[in-house]
XYZ file of C-alpha atoms in Angstrom:
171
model
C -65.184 -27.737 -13.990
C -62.104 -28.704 -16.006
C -63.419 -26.117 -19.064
C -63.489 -23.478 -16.702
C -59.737 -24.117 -15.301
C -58.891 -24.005 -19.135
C -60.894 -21.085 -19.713
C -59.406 -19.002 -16.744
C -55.787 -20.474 -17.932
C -56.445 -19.054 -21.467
C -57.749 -15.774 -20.737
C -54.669 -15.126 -18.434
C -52.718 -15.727 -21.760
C -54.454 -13.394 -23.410
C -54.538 -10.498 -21.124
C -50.620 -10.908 -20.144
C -50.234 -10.702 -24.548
C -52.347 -7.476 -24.609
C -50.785 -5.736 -21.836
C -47.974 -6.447 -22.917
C -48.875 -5.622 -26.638
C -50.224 -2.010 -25.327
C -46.817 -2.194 -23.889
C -44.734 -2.164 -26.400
C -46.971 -0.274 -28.720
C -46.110 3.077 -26.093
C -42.608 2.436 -25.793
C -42.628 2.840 -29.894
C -44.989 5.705 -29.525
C -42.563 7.244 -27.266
C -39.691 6.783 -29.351
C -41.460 8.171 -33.275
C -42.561 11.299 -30.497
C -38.736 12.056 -29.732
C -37.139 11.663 -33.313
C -39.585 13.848 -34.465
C -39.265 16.253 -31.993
C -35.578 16.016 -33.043
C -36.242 16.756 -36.719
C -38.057 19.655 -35.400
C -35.538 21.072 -33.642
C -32.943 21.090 -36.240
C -31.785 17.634 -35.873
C -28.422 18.105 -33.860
C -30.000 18.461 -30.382
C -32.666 17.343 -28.148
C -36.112 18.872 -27.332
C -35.617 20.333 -24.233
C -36.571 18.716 -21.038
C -35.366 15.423 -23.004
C -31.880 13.477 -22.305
C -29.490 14.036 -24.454
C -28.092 10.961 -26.693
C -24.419 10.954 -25.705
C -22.545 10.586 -29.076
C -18.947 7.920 -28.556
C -16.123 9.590 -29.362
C -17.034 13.448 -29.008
C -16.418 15.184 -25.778
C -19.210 16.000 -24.037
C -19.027 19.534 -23.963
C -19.304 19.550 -27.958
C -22.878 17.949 -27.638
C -24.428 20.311 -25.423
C -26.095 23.105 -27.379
C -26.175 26.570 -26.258
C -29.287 28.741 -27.101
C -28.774 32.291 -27.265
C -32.729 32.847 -26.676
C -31.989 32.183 -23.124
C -29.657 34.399 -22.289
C -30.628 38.021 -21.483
C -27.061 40.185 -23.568
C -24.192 39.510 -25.492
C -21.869 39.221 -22.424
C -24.161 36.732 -21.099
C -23.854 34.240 -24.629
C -20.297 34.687 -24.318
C -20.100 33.497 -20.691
C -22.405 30.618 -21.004
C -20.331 29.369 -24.115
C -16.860 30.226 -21.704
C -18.438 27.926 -18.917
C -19.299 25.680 -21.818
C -15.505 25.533 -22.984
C -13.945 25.748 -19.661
C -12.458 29.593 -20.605
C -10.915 31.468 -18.050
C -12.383 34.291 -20.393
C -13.830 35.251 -23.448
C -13.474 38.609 -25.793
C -14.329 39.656 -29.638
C -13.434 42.087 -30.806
C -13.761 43.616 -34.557
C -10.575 42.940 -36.385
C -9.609 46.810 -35.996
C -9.329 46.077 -32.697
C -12.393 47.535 -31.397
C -14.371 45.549 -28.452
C -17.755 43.673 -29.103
C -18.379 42.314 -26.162
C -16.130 40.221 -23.564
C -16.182 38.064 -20.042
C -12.761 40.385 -18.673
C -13.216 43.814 -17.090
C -10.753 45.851 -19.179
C -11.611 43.996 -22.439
C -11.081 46.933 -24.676
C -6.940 46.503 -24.167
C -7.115 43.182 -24.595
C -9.602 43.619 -27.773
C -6.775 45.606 -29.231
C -4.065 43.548 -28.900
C -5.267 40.420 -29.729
C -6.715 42.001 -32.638
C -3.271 43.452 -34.162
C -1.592 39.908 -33.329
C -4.175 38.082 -35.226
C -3.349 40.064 -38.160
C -0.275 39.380 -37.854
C -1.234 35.828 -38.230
C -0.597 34.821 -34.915
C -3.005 32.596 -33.099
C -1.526 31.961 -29.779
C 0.604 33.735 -27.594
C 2.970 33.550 -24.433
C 0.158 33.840 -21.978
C -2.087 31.062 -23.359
C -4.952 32.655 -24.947
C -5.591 31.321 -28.379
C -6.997 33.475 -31.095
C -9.714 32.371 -33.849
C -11.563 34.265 -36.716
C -15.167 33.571 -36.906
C -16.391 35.494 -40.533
C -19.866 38.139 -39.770
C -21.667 39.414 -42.160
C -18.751 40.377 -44.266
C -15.935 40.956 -41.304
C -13.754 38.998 -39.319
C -14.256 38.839 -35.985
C -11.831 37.607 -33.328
C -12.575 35.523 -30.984
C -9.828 35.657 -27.869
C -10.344 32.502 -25.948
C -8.598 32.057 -22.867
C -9.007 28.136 -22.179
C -8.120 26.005 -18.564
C -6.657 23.392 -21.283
C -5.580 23.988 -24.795
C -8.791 23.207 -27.261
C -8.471 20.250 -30.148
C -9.329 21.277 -33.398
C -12.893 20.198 -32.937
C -13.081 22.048 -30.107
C -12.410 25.130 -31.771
C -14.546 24.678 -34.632
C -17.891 24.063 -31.917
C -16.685 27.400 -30.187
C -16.416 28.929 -33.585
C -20.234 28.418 -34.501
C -21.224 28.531 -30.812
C -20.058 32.122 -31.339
C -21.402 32.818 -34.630
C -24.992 31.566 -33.264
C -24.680 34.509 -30.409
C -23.257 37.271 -32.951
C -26.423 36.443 -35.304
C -28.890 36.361 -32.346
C -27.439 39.671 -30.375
C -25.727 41.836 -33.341
């Protein structure tokens, strides 16, 4: 009677060990399955469906990745990346002044304007809207960005290759 005491004692040992072996054997699983999935995706962002890694130190809106493929046009890229930004709007234009695509009704004026001022060298003016040249194929194009808060250097650089990503997936 004792042995079998023992007995149930020891195999209550062992079965807590390989649960808890199994255990830990799926929560590694789980973790190879999402780095790779990473390295397949280019790296930088998640697979989606999966929650994103926050990064400490970067502002949040810098670490979500915008995807092109999911939008259906050109004005629709250039919205999602305004949401992602926090722009009250969002034009290019070609650096003649012509309009390639914009968030604003009546983008063509502004397309022009903001185009002679940033050959001018100017990248702000009076009103706010801050002025970047993202280099296509070639050409400058420039970006008019109309932000809620004034963008950091960092900042600018994301919406500068968010916008390059769109211009190579739509034009």
């Amino acid at each position: 009677m004792v042995l079998t005491g023992t007995a149930e004692v020891l195999l209550g040992i062992i079965t807590v060990t390989v649960v808890a072996g199994f255990a830990g054997i799926l929560y590694f699983l789980s973790r190879i399955d999402r780095a790779l999935a990473r390295q397949h995706h280019g790296g930088t962002s998640s697979p989606p469906g999966s929650p994103e890694e926050p990064v400490p130190g970067e502002p949040a809106r810098l670490r979500t990745a915008l995807n092109p493929q999911t939008t259906g046009s050109l004005e629709e890229s250039l919205g999602a990346i305004g949401e992602k930004y926090s722009l009250a709007s969002f034009t290019l234009a070609t650096a003649d002044g012509l309009l390639i695509g914009s968030t604003r009704p009546g983008g063509e004026d502004e397309a022009a304007r903001y185009s002679h001022l940033y050959t001018q060298g100017r990248l702000q003016d009076e009103t706010g809207a801050e002025l970047l040249g993202i280099p296509y194929r070639g050409e400058t194009v420039v970006g008019i960005a109309r932000p809620s808060e004034h963008l950091s250097t960092e900042e600018m650089r994301a919406l500068e290759e968010d916008t390059r990503d769109a211009l190579r997936h739509w034009v």
